[in-house]
mmCIF file of C-alpha atoms in Angstrom:
data_model
loop_
_atom_site.group_PDB
_atom_site.id
_atom_site.type_symbol
_atom_site.label_atom_id
_atom_site.label_comp_id
_atom_site.label_asym_id
_atom_site.label_seq_id
_atom_site.Cartn_x
_atom_site.Cartn_y
_atom_site.Cartn_z
ATOM 1 C CA MET I 207 -0.146 0.170 0.099
ATOM 2 C CA ARG I 208 1.655 3.444 -1.237
ATOM 3 C CA TYR I 209 1.115 6.330 1.323
ATOM 4 C CA ASN I 210 1.914 9.911 1.161
ATOM 5 C CA GLU I 211 5.045 9.499 3.298
ATOM 6 C CA LYS I 212 6.335 13.241 3.412
ATOM 7 C CA GLU I 213 2.797 14.384 4.241
ATOM 8 C CA LEU I 214 3.297 12.154 7.129
ATOM 9 C CA GLN I 215 6.539 13.506 7.922
ATOM 10 C CA ALA I 216 5.335 16.703 7.740
ATOM 11 C CA LEU I 217 2.562 15.938 10.418
ATOM 12 C CA SER I 218 5.044 14.122 12.731
ATOM 13 C CA ARG I 219 6.821 17.715 12.832
ATOM 14 C CA GLN I 220 3.087 19.470 14.405
ATOM 15 C CA PRO I 221 2.617 20.095 17.538
ATOM 16 C CA ALA I 222 1.913 17.170 19.441
ATOM 17 C CA GLU I 223 -0.791 16.179 21.849
ATOM 18 C CA LEU I 224 1.971 14.395 24.123
ATOM 19 C CA ALA I 225 5.453 14.013 23.650
ATOM 20 C CA ALA I 226 7.986 11.957 25.877
ATOM 21 C CA GLU I 227 10.867 9.948 25.637
ATOM 22 C CA LEU I 228 9.781 6.462 26.692
ATOM 23 C CA GLY I 229 11.151 3.077 26.446
ATOM 24 C CA MET I 230 9.586 0.889 23.367
ATOM 25 C CA ARG I 231 9.548 -2.602 22.456
ATOM 26 C CA GLY I 232 8.233 -3.514 18.885
ATOM 27 C CA PRO I 233 5.771 -6.133 18.642
ATOM 28 C CA LYS I 234 8.277 -9.020 17.414
ATOM 29 C CA LYS I 235 9.302 -11.860 20.144
ATOM 30 C CA GLY I 236 12.781 -11.133 21.390
ATOM 31 C CA SER I 237 12.784 -7.446 20.685
ATOM 32 C CA VAL I 238 14.674 -5.441 22.945
ATOM 33 C CA VAL I 239 13.802 -2.007 24.557
ATOM 34 C CA LYS I 240 14.946 1.071 22.940
ATOM 35 C CA ARG I 241 15.041 4.941 24.039
ATOM 36 C CA ARG I 242 12.582 6.491 21.558
ATOM 37 C CA LEU I 243 11.081 10.066 21.364
ATOM 38 C CA VAL I 244 7.349 9.438 21.161
ATOM 39 C CA LYS I 245 4.859 11.835 19.749
ATOM 40 C CA LEU I 246 1.248 11.845 19.635
ATOM 41 C CA VAL I 247 -0.299 13.975 16.435
ATOM 42 C CA VAL I 248 -3.837 13.895 16.029
ATOM 43 C CA ASN I 249 -4.542 10.061 15.474
ATOM 44 C CA PHE I 250 -0.684 8.787 14.938
ATOM 45 C CA LEU I 251 1.894 8.108 17.070
ATOM 46 C CA PHE I 252 5.140 9.004 15.724
ATOM 47 C CA TYR I 253 8.354 7.484 17.045
ATOM 48 C CA PHE I 254 11.812 8.839 16.613
ATOM 49 C CA ARG I 255 15.395 7.744 17.378
ATOM 50 C CA THR I 256 15.789 10.546 20.072
ATOM 51 C CA ASP I 257 18.917 12.360 18.282
ATOM 52 C CA GLU I 258 17.126 12.377 14.676
ATOM 53 C CA ALA I 259 14.312 14.980 12.851
ATOM 54 C CA GLU I 260 12.738 12.349 11.025
ATOM 55 C CA PRO I 261 10.583 9.450 12.684
ATOM 56 C CA VAL I 262 11.449 6.072 12.435
ATOM 57 C CA GLY I 263 7.749 4.904 12.211
ATOM 58 C CA ALA I 264 4.309 5.978 12.995
ATOM 59 C CA LEU I 265 1.245 3.804 14.086
ATOM 60 C CA LEU I 266 -2.249 4.680 12.806
ATOM 61 C CA LEU I 267 -4.416 4.648 15.877
ATOM 62 C CA GLU I 268 -7.817 3.541 14.589
ATOM 63 C CA HIS I 269 -9.192 0.356 16.350
ATOM 64 C CA CYS I 270 -6.661 0.019 18.330
ATOM 65 C CA LYS I 271 -6.503 -1.492 22.105
ATOM 66 C CA VAL I 272 -4.202 0.792 24.571
ATOM 67 C CA ALA I 273 -3.827 -1.690 27.802
ATOM 68 C CA GLN I 274 -1.701 -1.147 30.947
ATOM 69 C CA GLU I 275 1.148 -3.338 31.443
ATOM 70 C CA GLU I 276 2.786 -3.619 35.046
ATOM 71 C CA PRO I 277 4.904 -1.864 36.356
ATOM 72 C CA SER I 278 4.280 1.198 34.904
ATOM 73 C CA GLY I 279 3.943 0.737 30.996
ATOM 74 C CA PHE I 280 1.009 0.593 28.378
ATOM 75 C CA SER I 281 0.817 -1.439 25.315
ATOM 76 C CA ILE I 282 -0.898 -0.638 22.175
ATOM 77 C CA SER I 283 -2.636 -3.414 20.005
ATOM 78 C CA PHE I 284 -4.554 -3.838 17.010
ATOM 79 C CA VAL I 285 -8.104 -5.503 16.520
ATOM 80 C CA GLU I 286 -6.831 -8.183 14.101
ATOM 81 C CA ASP I 287 -3.937 -9.317 15.973
ATOM 82 C CA PRO I 288 -4.473 -8.670 19.639
ATOM 83 C CA GLU I 289 -1.417 -10.602 20.653
ATOM 84 C CA ARG I 290 0.853 -8.329 18.864
ATOM 85 C CA LYS I 291 1.681 -5.480 21.145
ATOM 86 C CA TYR I 292 3.995 -2.335 20.864
ATOM 87 C CA ARG I 293 5.404 -1.740 24.524
ATOM 88 C CA PHE I 294 6.070 1.699 25.814
ATOM 89 C CA GLU I 295 7.728 1.944 29.382
ATOM 90 C CA CYS I 296 7.009 5.320 31.228
ATOM 91 C CA HIS I 297 8.817 6.561 34.275
ATOM 92 C CA SER I 298 6.199 7.096 36.447
ATOM 93 C CA GLU I 299 2.532 5.549 37.093
ATOM 94 C CA GLU I 300 1.366 8.709 36.656
ATOM 95 C CA GLN I 301 3.314 9.674 32.994
ATOM 96 C CA CYS I 302 1.517 6.066 32.220
ATOM 97 C CA GLN I 303 -1.956 7.210 33.085
ATOM 98 C CA GLU I 304 -1.457 10.423 30.950
ATOM 99 C CA TRP I 305 -0.465 8.274 27.949
ATOM 100 C CA ILE I 306 -2.875 5.789 28.274
ATOM 101 C CA GLY I 307 -5.799 8.294 28.620
ATOM 102 C CA ALA I 308 -4.733 10.170 25.646
ATOM 103 C CA LEU I 309 -4.264 7.548 23.489
ATOM 104 C CA ARG I 310 -7.694 6.244 24.081
ATOM 105 C CA ARG I 311 -9.135 9.504 23.028
ATOM 106 C CA ALA I 312 -7.084 10.042 20.100
ATOM 107 C CA SER I 313 -8.966 8.170 17.328
ATOM 108 C CA TYR I 314 -11.008 9.902 14.903
ATOM 109 C CA GLU I 315 -13.483 7.091 15.874
ATOM 110 C CA PHE I 316 -13.645 8.240 19.538
ATOM 111 C CA MET I 317 -14.100 12.034 18.263
ATOM 112 C CA ARG I 318 -17.043 10.955 16.159
ATOM 113 C CA ARG I 319 -19.074 8.983 19.037
ATOM 114 C CA SER I 320 -18.480 11.934 20.987
ATOM 115 C CA LEU I 321 -20.076 14.293 18.514
ATOM 116 C CA ILE I 322 -22.699 12.102 17.983
ATOM 117 C CA PHE I 323 -23.561 12.079 21.840
ATOM 118 C CA TYR I 324 -23.166 15.305 22.311
ATOM 119 C CA ARG I 325 -25.708 16.062 19.294
ATOM 120 C CA ASN I 326 -28.092 13.793 20.475
ATOM 121 C CA GLU I 327 -27.808 15.143 24.294
ATOM 122 C CA ILE I 328 -27.961 18.560 22.793
ATOM 123 C CA GLN I 329 -31.149 17.909 20.605
ATOM 124 C CA LYS I 330 -32.605 16.200 23.873
ATOM 125 C CA VAL I 331 -31.984 19.220 25.786
ATOM 126 C CA THR I 332 -32.825 21.887 23.154
ATOM 127 C CA GLY I 333 -35.087 20.343 20.516
ATOM 128 C CA LYS I 334 -32.877 21.589 17.919
ATOM 129 C CA ASP I 335 -29.787 19.766 15.636
ATOM 130 C CA PRO I 336 -26.606 21.793 16.270
ATOM 131 C CA LEU I 337 -25.139 20.504 13.304
ATOM 132 C CA GLU I 338 -27.796 22.660 10.956
ATOM 133 C CA GLN I 339 -25.651 25.694 11.904
ATOM 134 C CA PHE I 340 -22.665 23.941 10.273
ATOM 135 C CA GLY I 341 -24.491 22.815 7.435
ATOM 136 C CA ILE I 342 -23.363 19.184 8.394
ATOM 137 C CA SER I 343 -26.499 17.356 9.548
ATOM 138 C CA GLU I 344 -26.831 15.008 6.772
ATOM 139 C CA GLU I 345 -23.389 13.786 6.755
ATOM 140 C CA ALA I 346 -22.553 10.128 6.867
ATOM 141 C CA ARG I 347 -19.963 10.371 9.634
ATOM 142 C CA PHE I 348 -22.423 12.263 12.160
ATOM 143 C CA GLN I 349 -25.531 9.838 11.868
ATOM 144 C CA LEU I 350 -26.601 8.121 15.090
ATOM 145 C CA SER I 351 -25.953 4.794 13.024
ATOM 146 C CA GLY I 352 -22.304 5.301 13.080
ATOM 147 C CA LEU I 353 -22.200 4.501 16.767
ATOM 148 C CA GLN I 354 -23.165 0.797 16.049
ATOM 149 C CA ALA I 355 -20.039 0.185 14.576
ATOM 150 C CA MET D 158 9.422 5.699 7.778
ATOM 151 C CA LYS D 159 7.842 2.505 8.937
ATOM 152 C CA LEU D 160 3.976 2.272 9.119
ATOM 153 C CA ASN D 161 1.451 -0.366 10.810
ATOM 154 C CA GLU D 162 0.216 -1.070 7.613
ATOM 155 C CA ARG D 163 -1.760 -4.386 8.261
ATOM 156 C CA SER D 164 -3.411 -2.484 10.927
ATOM 157 C CA VAL D 165 -4.135 0.228 8.482
ATOM 158 C CA ALA D 166 -5.375 -1.684 5.694
ATOM 159 C CA HIS D 167 -7.605 -3.901 8.287
ATOM 160 C CA TYR D 168 -9.231 -0.360 9.437
ATOM 161 C CA ALA D 169 -9.328 0.355 5.694
ATOM 162 C CA LEU D 170 -11.774 -2.856 5.126
ATOM 163 C CA SER D 171 -13.402 -3.041 8.112
ATOM 164 C CA ASP D 172 -17.178 -2.005 8.437
ATOM 165 C CA SER D 173 -16.265 1.030 10.470
ATOM 166 C CA PRO D 174 -18.722 3.501 8.544
ATOM 167 C CA ALA D 175 -17.206 5.283 5.595
ATOM 168 C CA ASP D 176 -17.716 9.157 5.463
ATOM 169 C CA HIS D 177 -17.624 9.104 1.906
ATOM 170 C CA VAL D 178 -17.350 6.559 -1.378
ATOM 171 C CA GLY D 179 -17.274 6.650 -4.658
ATOM 172 C CA PHE D 180 -15.410 6.201 -8.120
ATOM 173 C CA LEU D 181 -12.683 8.938 -8.884
ATOM 174 C CA ARG D 182 -10.247 9.279 -11.821
ATOM 175 C CA THR D 183 -6.823 10.060 -10.382
ATOM 176 C CA TRP D 184 -3.444 10.844 -11.426
ATOM 177 C CA GLY D 185 -0.013 12.195 -9.634
ATOM 178 C CA GLY D 186 -1.070 10.557 -6.481
ATOM 179 C CA PRO D 187 0.495 7.907 -4.912
ATOM 180 C CA GLY D 188 0.109 3.976 -6.199
ATOM 181 C CA THR D 189 -1.010 5.701 -9.710
ATOM 182 C CA PRO D 190 1.149 5.011 -12.724
ATOM 183 C CA PRO D 191 -0.023 7.005 -15.295
ATOM 184 C CA THR D 192 -2.691 5.814 -17.653
ATOM 185 C CA PRO D 193 -1.435 5.321 -21.602
ATOM 186 C CA SER D 194 -4.164 7.896 -22.803
ATOM 187 C CA GLY D 195 -3.558 10.092 -19.725
ATOM 188 C CA THR D 196 -7.162 10.100 -18.927
ATOM 189 C CA GLY D 197 -6.363 8.882 -15.399
ATOM 190 C CA ARG D 198 -7.033 5.770 -13.606
ATOM 191 C CA ARG D 199 -10.306 4.960 -12.153
ATOM 192 C CA CYS D 200 -10.366 3.709 -8.766
ATOM 193 C CA TRP D 201 -12.930 2.985 -5.969
ATOM 194 C CA PHE D 202 -12.189 5.589 -3.019
ATOM 195 C CA VAL D 203 -13.285 5.205 0.502
ATOM 196 C CA LEU D 204 -12.849 8.122 2.851
ATOM 197 C CA LYS D 205 -12.846 7.086 6.626
ATOM 198 C CA GLY D 206 -12.126 10.132 9.004
ATOM 199 C CA ASN D 207 -8.844 11.469 7.767
ATOM 200 C CA LEU D 208 -7.729 8.537 5.868
ATOM 201 C CA LEU D 209 -8.389 8.538 2.180
ATOM 202 C CA PHE D 210 -7.817 5.015 0.747
ATOM 203 C CA SER D 211 -8.447 3.892 -3.028
ATOM 204 C CA PHE D 212 -8.784 0.423 -4.241
ATOM 205 C CA GLU D 213 -8.589 -0.981 -7.457
ATOM 206 C CA SER D 214 -12.106 -1.718 -7.477
ATOM 207 C CA ARG D 215 -15.384 -1.963 -4.785
ATOM 208 C CA GLU D 216 -14.207 -5.521 -4.018
ATOM 209 C CA GLY D 217 -10.514 -4.691 -3.634
ATOM 210 C CA ARG D 218 -9.241 -6.792 -0.846
ATOM 211 C CA ALA D 219 -6.600 -4.531 -0.039
ATOM 212 C CA PRO D 220 -5.831 -0.593 -0.563
ATOM 213 C CA LEU D 221 -3.780 0.554 -3.402
ATOM 214 C CA SER D 222 -2.765 3.553 -1.597
ATOM 215 C CA LEU D 223 -3.528 5.928 1.573
ATOM 216 C CA VAL D 224 -3.563 9.897 1.334
ATOM 217 C CA VAL D 225 -3.327 11.168 5.194
ATOM 218 C CA LEU D 226 -5.896 14.267 4.793
ATOM 219 C CA GLU D 227 -3.951 16.390 7.436
ATOM 220 C CA GLY D 228 -2.291 19.947 6.467
ATOM 221 C CA CYS D 229 -4.119 20.179 3.431
ATOM 222 C CA THR D 230 -6.841 22.078 1.494
ATOM 223 C CA VAL D 231 -9.171 20.706 -1.121
ATOM 224 C CA GLU D 232 -10.408 23.040 -4.299
ATOM 225 C CA LEU D 233 -11.290 22.418 -7.349
ATOM 226 C CA ALA D 234 -9.423 22.458 -10.467
ATOM 227 C CA GLU D 235 -8.702 22.379 -13.859
ATOM 228 C CA ALA D 236 -8.284 19.209 -15.038
ATOM 229 C CA PRO D 237 -6.375 17.854 -17.894
ATOM 230 C CA VAL D 238 -8.644 17.538 -20.966
ATOM 231 C CA PRO D 239 -11.086 15.878 -21.574
ATOM 232 C CA GLU D 240 -12.141 15.279 -18.209
ATOM 233 C CA GLU D 241 -13.949 17.127 -16.077
ATOM 234 C CA PHE D 242 -15.306 18.019 -12.689
ATOM 235 C CA ALA D 243 -11.926 17.632 -11.377
ATOM 236 C CA PHE D 244 -10.370 19.004 -7.480
ATOM 237 C CA ALA D 245 -7.275 18.857 -6.023
ATOM 238 C CA ILE D 246 -5.656 17.880 -2.600
ATOM 239 C CA ARG D 247 -3.059 20.542 -2.230
ATOM 240 C CA PHE D 248 -0.804 20.272 1.058
ATOM 241 C CA ASP D 249 0.735 22.567 2.709
ATOM 242 C CA ALA D 250 4.191 20.583 3.327
ATOM 243 C CA PRO D 251 6.915 21.804 0.953
ATOM 244 C CA GLY D 252 7.785 19.149 -1.630
ATOM 245 C CA VAL D 253 4.556 17.620 -1.870
ATOM 246 C CA ARG D 254 2.779 17.332 -5.341
ATOM 247 C CA PRO D 255 -0.892 18.115 -5.122
ATOM 248 C CA HIS D 256 -3.298 14.975 -5.694
ATOM 249 C CA LEU D 257 -5.481 15.523 -8.613
ATOM 250 C CA LEU D 258 -8.775 14.030 -9.100
ATOM 251 C CA ALA D 259 -11.778 13.824 -11.194
ATOM 252 C CA ALA D 260 -15.227 12.876 -10.466
ATOM 253 C CA ASP D 261 -18.000 11.411 -12.656
ATOM 254 C CA GLY D 262 -20.495 14.508 -12.388
ATOM 255 C CA PRO D 263 -21.068 17.936 -10.656
ATOM 256 C CA ALA D 264 -22.702 16.617 -7.716
ATOM 257 C CA ALA D 265 -20.232 13.924 -6.807
ATOM 258 C CA GLN D 266 -17.244 16.646 -7.345
ATOM 259 C CA GLU D 267 -19.184 18.915 -4.920
ATOM 260 C CA ALA D 268 -19.626 16.024 -2.586
ATOM 261 C CA TRP D 269 -16.071 14.987 -2.364
ATOM 262 C CA VAL D 270 -14.835 18.674 -2.358
ATOM 263 C CA LYS D 271 -17.115 18.950 0.773
ATOM 264 C CA ALA D 272 -16.276 15.599 2.578
ATOM 265 C CA LEU D 273 -12.666 16.121 1.844
ATOM 266 C CA SER D 274 -12.776 19.458 3.307
ATOM 267 C CA ARG D 275 -14.158 18.424 6.513
ATOM 268 C CA ALA D 276 -11.759 15.177 6.836
ATOM 269 C CA SER D 277 -9.168 16.620 8.927
ATOM 270 C CA PHE D 278 -8.855 15.788 12.665
ATOM 271 C CA GLY D 279 -8.725 19.232 13.894
ATOM 272 C CA TYR D 280 -12.179 20.054 11.973
ATOM 273 C CA MET D 281 -13.916 17.237 13.719
ATOM 274 C CA ARG D 282 -12.145 18.261 16.940
ATOM 275 C CA LEU D 283 -13.197 21.827 16.546
ATOM 276 C CA VAL D 284 -16.964 20.686 16.052
ATOM 277 C CA VAL D 285 -16.662 18.360 19.172
ATOM 278 C CA ARG D 286 -15.154 20.966 21.412
ATOM 279 C CA GLU D 287 -17.989 23.528 19.950
ATOM 280 C CA LEU D 288 -20.876 20.887 20.569
ATOM 281 C CA GLU D 289 -19.336 20.350 24.029
ATOM 282 C CA SER D 290 -19.375 24.196 24.895
ATOM 283 C CA GLN D 291 -23.185 24.300 23.704
ATOM 284 C CA LEU D 292 -24.437 21.262 25.948
ATOM 285 C CA ARG D 293 -22.870 23.099 28.587
ATOM 286 C CA ASP D 294 -24.665 26.506 27.897
ATOM 287 C CA ALA D 295 -27.768 24.169 26.934
ATOM 288 C CA ARG D 296 -28.053 22.617 30.423
ATOM 289 C CA GLN D 297 -26.940 26.042 32.306
ATOM 290 C CA SER D 298 -29.760 27.703 30.691
ATOM 291 C CA LEU D 299 -32.052 25.033 31.164
ATOM 292 C CA ALA D 300 -31.172 25.222 35.099
ATOM 293 C CA LEU D 301 -31.426 29.084 34.930
ATOM 294 C CA HIS D 302 -34.872 28.914 33.122
ATOM 295 C CA ARG D 303 -36.157 26.267 35.870
ATOM 296 C CA ARG D 304 -35.292 28.702 38.574
ATOM 297 C CA SER D 305 -36.355 31.834 36.849
ATOM 298 C CA SER D 306 -39.699 30.021 36.183
ATOM 299 C CA TRP D 307 -40.196 30.011 39.873
ATOM 300 C CA LYS D 308 -39.741 33.751 39.747
ATOM 301 C CA ALA D 309 -42.202 33.942 37.194
ATOM 302 C CA VAL D 310 -44.659 32.194 39.584
ATOM 303 C CA THR D 311 -43.926 34.542 42.487
ATOM 304 C CA SER D 312 -44.686 37.331 40.236
ATOM 305 C CA ARG D 313 -47.739 35.651 39.942
ATOM 306 C CA CYS D 314 -48.182 34.604 43.340
ATOM 307 C CA LYS D 315 -47.030 38.476 44.954
ATOM 308 C CA PRO D 316 -50.558 40.123 44.180
ATOM 309 C CA GLN D 317 -52.234 37.292 46.031
ATOM 310 C CA ALA D 318 -49.830 37.071 48.651
ATOM 311 C CA PRO D 319 -50.517 40.094 50.770
ATOM 312 C CA ASP D 320 -54.489 38.936 50.779
ATOM 313 C CA ARG D 321 -53.105 35.410 51.990
ATOM 314 C CA TRP D 322 -50.849 36.770 54.219
ATOM 315 C CA SER D 323 -52.673 39.819 56.056
ATOM 316 C CA PRO D 324 -55.261 37.715 57.778
ATOM 317 C CA GLY D 325 -52.524 35.167 58.786
ATOM 318 C CA LEU D 326 -50.339 38.035 60.062
ATOM 319 C CA GLU D 327 -53.538 39.432 61.926
ATOM 320 C CA ASN D 328 -54.042 35.750 63.341
ATOM 321 C CA GLY D 329 -50.475 35.356 64.127
ATOM 322 C CA HIS D 330 -50.493 38.595 66.225
ATOM 323 C CA THR D 331 -53.797 37.309 67.970
ATOM 324 C CA LEU D 332 -52.082 34.031 68.552
ATOM 325 C CA SER D 333 -49.013 35.216 69.647
ATOM 326 C CA ARG D 334 -50.684 37.337 72.426
ATOM 327 C CA ASP D 335 -52.671 34.568 73.321
ATOM 328 C CA CYS D 336 -49.448 32.194 73.311
ATOM 329 C CA SER D 337 -47.208 34.197 75.297
ATOM 330 C CA PRO D 338 -45.966 33.013 78.737
ATOM 331 C CA THR D 339 -48.340 35.256 80.435
ATOM 332 C CA GLY D 340 -51.137 34.692 78.051
ATOM 333 C CA LEU D 341 -50.675 30.549 78.800
ATOM 334 C CA VAL D 342 -50.762 31.202 82.273
ATOM 335 C CA GLU D 343 -53.791 33.593 82.023
ATOM 336 C CA GLU D 344 -55.728 31.251 80.409
ATOM 337 C CA GLY D 345 -55.057 28.620 82.904
ATOM 338 C CA GLY D 346 -52.964 26.045 81.283
ATOM 339 C CA SER D 347 -55.113 25.190 78.312
ATOM 340 C CA ARG D 348 -51.854 23.441 77.030
ATOM 341 C CA PRO D 349 -50.493 20.732 79.172
ATOM 342 C CA ALA D 350 -47.465 22.029 81.073
ATOM 343 C CA GLY D 351 -44.857 19.849 80.358
ATOM 344 C CA ARG D 352 -45.227 20.785 76.507
ATOM 345 C CA GLY D 353 -42.296 22.969 75.155
ATOM 346 C CA LEU D 354 -43.067 26.454 74.541
ATOM 347 C CA ALA D 355 -41.085 26.828 71.450
ATOM 348 C CA GLU D 356 -42.603 23.934 70.056
ATOM 349 C CA TRP D 357 -46.133 25.386 70.512
ATOM 350 C CA GLU D 358 -44.852 28.330 69.418
ATOM 351 C CA LEU D 359 -43.428 27.373 66.169
ATOM 352 C CA GLN D 360 -46.620 25.102 65.484
ATOM 353 C CA GLY D 361 -48.744 28.268 65.772
ATOM 354 C CA PRO D 362 -48.539 30.521 62.780
ATOM 355 C CA ALA D 363 -48.092 27.072 60.698
ATOM 356 C CA ASN D 364 -50.713 25.494 62.157
ATOM 357 C CA LEU D 365 -53.192 28.786 61.584
ATOM 358 C CA LEU D 366 -52.390 28.372 57.801
ATOM 359 C CA LEU D 367 -52.612 24.545 57.878
ATOM 360 C CA GLY D 368 -55.814 25.407 58.613
ATOM 361 C CA ARG D 369 -56.443 27.138 55.508
ATOM 362 C CA GLY D 370 -55.600 24.574 53.497
ATOM 363 C CA GLN D 371 -52.175 25.737 52.512
ATOM 364 C CA SER D 372 -48.867 23.859 53.872
ATOM 365 C CA PRO D 373 -45.212 23.776 52.987
ATOM 366 C CA VAL D 374 -45.597 20.633 51.416
ATOM 367 C CA SER D 375 -48.894 21.247 49.359
ATOM 368 C CA PRO D 376 -48.807 21.455 45.299
ATOM 369 C CA GLU D 377 -49.584 25.413 45.842
ATOM 370 C CA THR D 378 -46.048 25.984 47.518
ATOM 371 C CA SER D 379 -43.918 24.949 44.491
ATOM 372 C CA CYS D 380 -43.267 28.591 44.446
ATOM 373 C CA PHE D 381 -39.909 29.301 46.157
ATOM 374 C CA SER D 382 -40.839 32.594 47.441
ATOM 375 C CA THR D 383 -44.059 31.534 48.873
ATOM 376 C CA LEU D 384 -42.087 29.005 50.855
ATOM 377 C CA HIS D 385 -39.482 31.708 51.834
ATOM 378 C CA ASP D 386 -42.370 33.660 53.424
ATOM 379 C CA TRP D 387 -44.063 30.509 55.021
ATOM 380 C CA TYR D 388 -40.723 29.938 57.191
ATOM 381 C CA GLY D 389 -40.231 33.657 57.307
ATOM 382 C CA GLN D 390 -43.429 34.162 59.117
ATOM 383 C CA GLU D 391 -42.826 31.270 61.501
ATOM 384 C CA ILE D 392 -39.444 33.038 62.273
ATOM 385 C CA MET D 393 -40.713 36.532 62.717
ATOM 386 C CA GLU D 394 -43.449 35.008 65.222
ATOM 387 C CA LEU D 395 -40.692 33.228 67.318
ATOM 388 C CA ARG D 396 -38.645 36.098 67.414
ATOM 389 C CA ARG D 397 -41.503 38.411 68.614
ATOM 390 C CA ALA D 398 -42.246 35.872 71.123
ATOM 391 C CA TRP D 399 -38.628 35.817 72.273
ATOM 392 C CA LEU D 400 -38.542 39.099 72.517
ATOM 393 C CA GLN D 401 -41.741 39.444 74.469
ATOM 394 C CA ARG D 402 -40.579 37.030 76.919
ATOM 395 C CA ALA D 403 -37.387 38.863 77.319
ATOM 396 C CA GLN D 404 -39.118 42.343 77.736
ATOM 397 C CA GLY D 405 -41.708 40.542 79.916
ATOM 398 C CA SER D 406 -38.999 39.480 82.273
ATOM 399 C CA ARG D 407 -37.932 43.204 82.860
ATOM 400 C CA PRO D 408 -41.082 45.151 82.910
ATOM 401 C CA GLU D 409 -39.172 48.072 85.038
ATOM 402 C CA ARG D 410 -37.319 48.877 82.113
ATOM 403 C CA GLU D 411 -38.806 52.144 80.505
ATOM 404 C CA GLY D 412 -38.337 53.323 77.283
ATOM 405 C CA GLN D 413 -37.657 49.941 75.654
ATOM 406 C CA ASP D 414 -38.878 49.956 72.442
ATOM 407 C CA ARG D 415 -41.288 47.022 71.166
ATOM 408 C CA PRO D 416 -40.315 45.128 68.276
#
């Protein structure tokens, strides 16, 4: 699958939701922990060698599961292969919780669900569709049916 | 740069809702070798969130390409003849060529341009935050409205209140006089001696008003102002009685103001 790598690299330079140096271990068996600068930008998690400007890689954070891993780390795995985990080590429980929370909220799917929820609640309270003012009430992505996916 | 391609492809093919789908002709984007006639390659495109996938066909089992729609603008474009209904995805990043795409007709072109313009994560985040604050405001104004509708009821209540209250007040005064310690004693202990005076005093005005078919908990007293007046009356009666007792215990004092 081809993808616009240059554009993704540009994205990795954008302001991050969260960024920190963490220990990172790839999903392959026997992989070792490496220090990486990890950066959360929109629904992508970029990871850099600590002294390089271009990312080593990126993880798209859709349909992923973020789990706490003892003692103070977390893992990211994906729906199609839950045992294949990218592992990260934090320096504290607090930092770990911060990352887990941010990563769980980082997907477009999560935002879509939030939007549908708020739209519904506002309609209940005011009787009006708040998306009408944006002219986007008919768009597929904002429909209640989207919650079933 | 590595990418979790297997997961990305899985997401593309999953049944999570697509935001827009359709056939488009494409040139110059990734995964699009030029066609001999230069007419652009016709692919099946699927937009999910900020990700635009292309497939060889509707039944394609693997995406041909992915365009991440961040840091870009979408605008109508001049297509290489003979194509029409073209638009371009232009990136802010330097050295990135715009992706040229063409739809089958004007309606499709417009629909795609709209959908792609609103595809960024940032746009979605803005809308979510806006709705979040709208919901907060809506809930607050609902709460305020409830409070002010109490006030509205009050303003309807107010003209009646003096009528309701004045007889009560008079009776309350009367009762209070009768119920003062001296009054009780004079009446020869119509109440059991053991009964607390305070309790009796408290019941006085309330009993009176209860007798009129009103009570602090009846439906009519949904008006806060009415409730306030209720208990205000009780408190006033209590205070009056207390002051009378206080003065009653010092009858020699002159120039003492009565409450």
